[in-house]
Amino acid sequence: MRENFGSKIGAVLAAAGSAVGLGNIWRFPIETGRGGGAAFVLIYLGCVLLLGLPVMLSEFMIGRHTRANTARAYQKLAPGSRWKWVGRLGVATGFMILSYYSVVAGWTLHYAFLSATCGFKGKGTEDYPALFSSFSSSTWLPLMWMALFILVTHRVVSRGVKGGIERWSKLLMPALFVMVAVLVGCAVSLPGAGEGLTFLLKPDFSRVDSLTVLSAMGQAFFSLSLGMGCLCTYASYFTRHTNLMGTALKVISIDTLIALMAGFIIFPAAASAHYSLSSGDIGPSLIFITLPGVFQQAFGGAPLLSWVFSTLFYLLLMVAALTSAISMHEVVTSYLSEEFSLTRRRAALLETVSCLLLGVVCSLSFGLLSDLKLAGMTVFDLFDFVASNIAMPLGGVLISLFAGWRLSRKAIMDEMTNGGTLRAPWVRTLIFLLRWIVPLIILIMVAHQLYSGL
Ligand code: PHE
């Protein structure tokens, strides 16, 4: 018997747990800093509603209608066609993302540990770049943290949908929310925080160009876990009573709220410590190089607060990464177990071991294997580029074309109205968006990105 989520709130929290991750707390503030603060946020919200919501609804419909892993789902709906490759692409993407995502998640574990054991004590702003590069390029320590992270993910997934994924999402998501709220409270009450708040709330459209729009779209896809079958897999565990539109709106609201709250932590804290908000200070190295210094300077007079703030922050990142990693793991585990008739435990073990092996290569690409380059990129960068810039948007195009053109109107109506019990006057608009608007916009985005990258 296939399992289901046991409660509506469990289903929402599991899907929100997938969406809320490093993408919200780490990537969103970086993109916002680059894209002119509130101007970027407004464009991002537009992308979430125009592109993210239709694709999420498609994944929900396909998953719940077929109640199968993402590869089988397409086979069931379009037997004998090539559409099954959309599902397989999702499984491969999930596998790839989990391998490099676990490396960064392992770093957050190490930094939580460093912070908790007063490892930042006596260090100044100028020491953090060296601290980070010597840690990330070393061989064993990052591997150890990465392995620990993958093993925890493995344990949760191998316990199953209700006893593992749902149970832990119900526990971790509220904990995450409390941590974010406490950190926002601390950050906005810092002296000089106002400048950071103004940056986040007052749109500056002079910094917006076509690349801003592209990165807002990419961010929406990554942050909402779209285009790789993750939400399709979770939706296959929804019951017949789950309201798909309601669930999608809740997941999107939670994801956006947490991303904005992360902005309310980082920008006030950075402004208070006199970092430049729109320049390189808020770059990809933000959380491991800039932030430890920000925490120390911002709470210069109160070492205890600085300790609490930074430890809590890295724990928060770790929890957010964990619930997302669980969802990526589940895409592959459910595929392996259902397609190759393996028990859940065996399938999970197979995914864990393969992911560990690939994760080792990704982690070493910062040190021992840093000279191993494909298309000018290290293995880590290549995986990130292929997954988030190509595979996920392409998956999004295919999913929306499939839902728009191939899924029968009856199936769509059935899923959106729960067999006629809910009203869904917007179904025609949804189909129009899925058929034309969503694929067209995403294709233009991918083409532009590849073109400008050449
Ligand atoms: N949405 C997650 C984040 O914001 C990342 C993710 C991508 C999770 C794809 C699952 C699938 O970090």
PDB file of C-alpha atoms and ligand atoms in Angstrom, residues 16-25 93-94 97 101 219-226 228 230-231 255 320-321 323-325 327-328 331 392, ligand 1:
ATOM      1  CA  ALA A  16       6.862  24.215   2.373  1.00  0.00           C
ATOM      2  CA  GLY A  17       9.856  22.422   3.913  1.00  0.00           C
ATOM      3  CA  SER A  18      10.985  21.476   0.436  1.00  0.00           C
ATOM      4  CA  ALA A  19      10.600  25.037  -0.793  1.00  0.00           C
ATOM      5  CA  VAL A  20      12.200  26.825   2.154  1.00  0.00           C
ATOM      6  CA  GLY A  21      15.916  26.145   2.047  1.00  0.00           C
ATOM      7  CA  LEU A  22      19.308  27.631   1.346  1.00  0.00           C
ATOM      8  CA  GLY A  23      17.604  29.320  -1.594  1.00  0.00           C
ATOM      9  CA  ASN A  24      15.590  31.569   0.734  1.00  0.00           C
ATOM     10  CA  ILE A  25      18.114  32.438   3.368  1.00  0.00           C
ATOM     11  CA  THR A  93      18.272  16.601 -11.451  1.00  0.00           C
ATOM     12  CA  GLY A  94      17.255  15.731  -7.889  1.00  0.00           C
ATOM     13  CA  ILE A  97      21.300  18.892  -6.722  1.00  0.00           C
ATOM     14  CA  TYR A 101      23.533  20.951  -1.863  1.00  0.00           C
ATOM     15  CA  GLN A 219      15.354  32.361  -8.102  1.00  0.00           C
ATOM     16  CA  ALA A 220      11.598  31.686  -8.175  1.00  0.00           C
ATOM     17  CA  PHE A 221      12.155  28.235  -9.680  1.00  0.00           C
ATOM     18  CA  PHE A 222      14.947  27.265  -7.345  1.00  0.00           C
ATOM     19  CA  SER A 223      13.235  28.596  -4.265  1.00  0.00           C
ATOM     20  CA  LEU A 224       9.906  26.912  -4.973  1.00  0.00           C
ATOM     21  CA  SER A 225      11.609  23.557  -5.822  1.00  0.00           C
ATOM     22  CA  LEU A 226       9.974  23.580  -9.251  1.00  0.00           C
ATOM     23  CA  MET A 228      12.256  18.580 -11.164  1.00  0.00           C
ATOM     24  CA  CYS A 230       9.858  17.247  -6.228  1.00  0.00           C
ATOM     25  CA  LEU A 231       6.414  18.680  -5.644  1.00  0.00           C
ATOM     26  CA  ASP A 255       8.324  30.471   1.077  1.00  0.00           C
ATOM     27  CA  ALA A 320      16.152  24.738   6.225  1.00  0.00           C
ATOM     28  CA  ALA A 321      18.627  22.748   4.141  1.00  0.00           C
ATOM     29  CA  THR A 323      13.885  19.702   4.918  1.00  0.00           C
ATOM     30  CA  SER A 324      14.818  20.569   1.314  1.00  0.00           C
ATOM     31  CA  ALA A 325      17.355  17.748   1.081  1.00  0.00           C
ATOM     32  CA  SER A 327      12.473  16.246  -0.571  1.00  0.00           C
ATOM     33  CA  MET A 328      15.238  15.793  -3.159  1.00  0.00           C
ATOM     34  CA  VAL A 331      12.234  12.024  -5.505  1.00  0.00           C
ATOM     35  CA  MET A 392      15.031  23.059 -13.732  1.00  0.00           C
TER      36      MET A 392
HETATM   37  N1  PHE B   1      13.805  25.072  -2.765  1.00  0.00           N
HETATM   38  C1  PHE B   1      15.024  24.722  -2.144  1.00  0.00           C
HETATM   39  C2  PHE B   1      15.698  25.974  -1.584  1.00  0.00           C
HETATM   40  O1  PHE B   1      15.146  27.026  -1.615  1.00  0.00           O
HETATM   41  C3  PHE B   1      15.970  23.999  -3.056  1.00  0.00           C
HETATM   42  C4  PHE B   1      15.386  22.825  -3.765  1.00  0.00           C
HETATM   43  C5  PHE B   1      15.499  22.727  -5.130  1.00  0.00           C
HETATM   44  C6  PHE B   1      14.716  21.836  -3.065  1.00  0.00           C
HETATM   45  C7  PHE B   1      14.954  21.664  -5.794  1.00  0.00           C
HETATM   46  C8  PHE B   1      14.169  20.740  -3.735  1.00  0.00           C
HETATM   47  C9  PHE B   1      14.279  20.677  -5.098  1.00  0.00           C
HETATM   48  O2  PHE B   1      16.788  25.908  -1.103  1.00  0.00           O
END
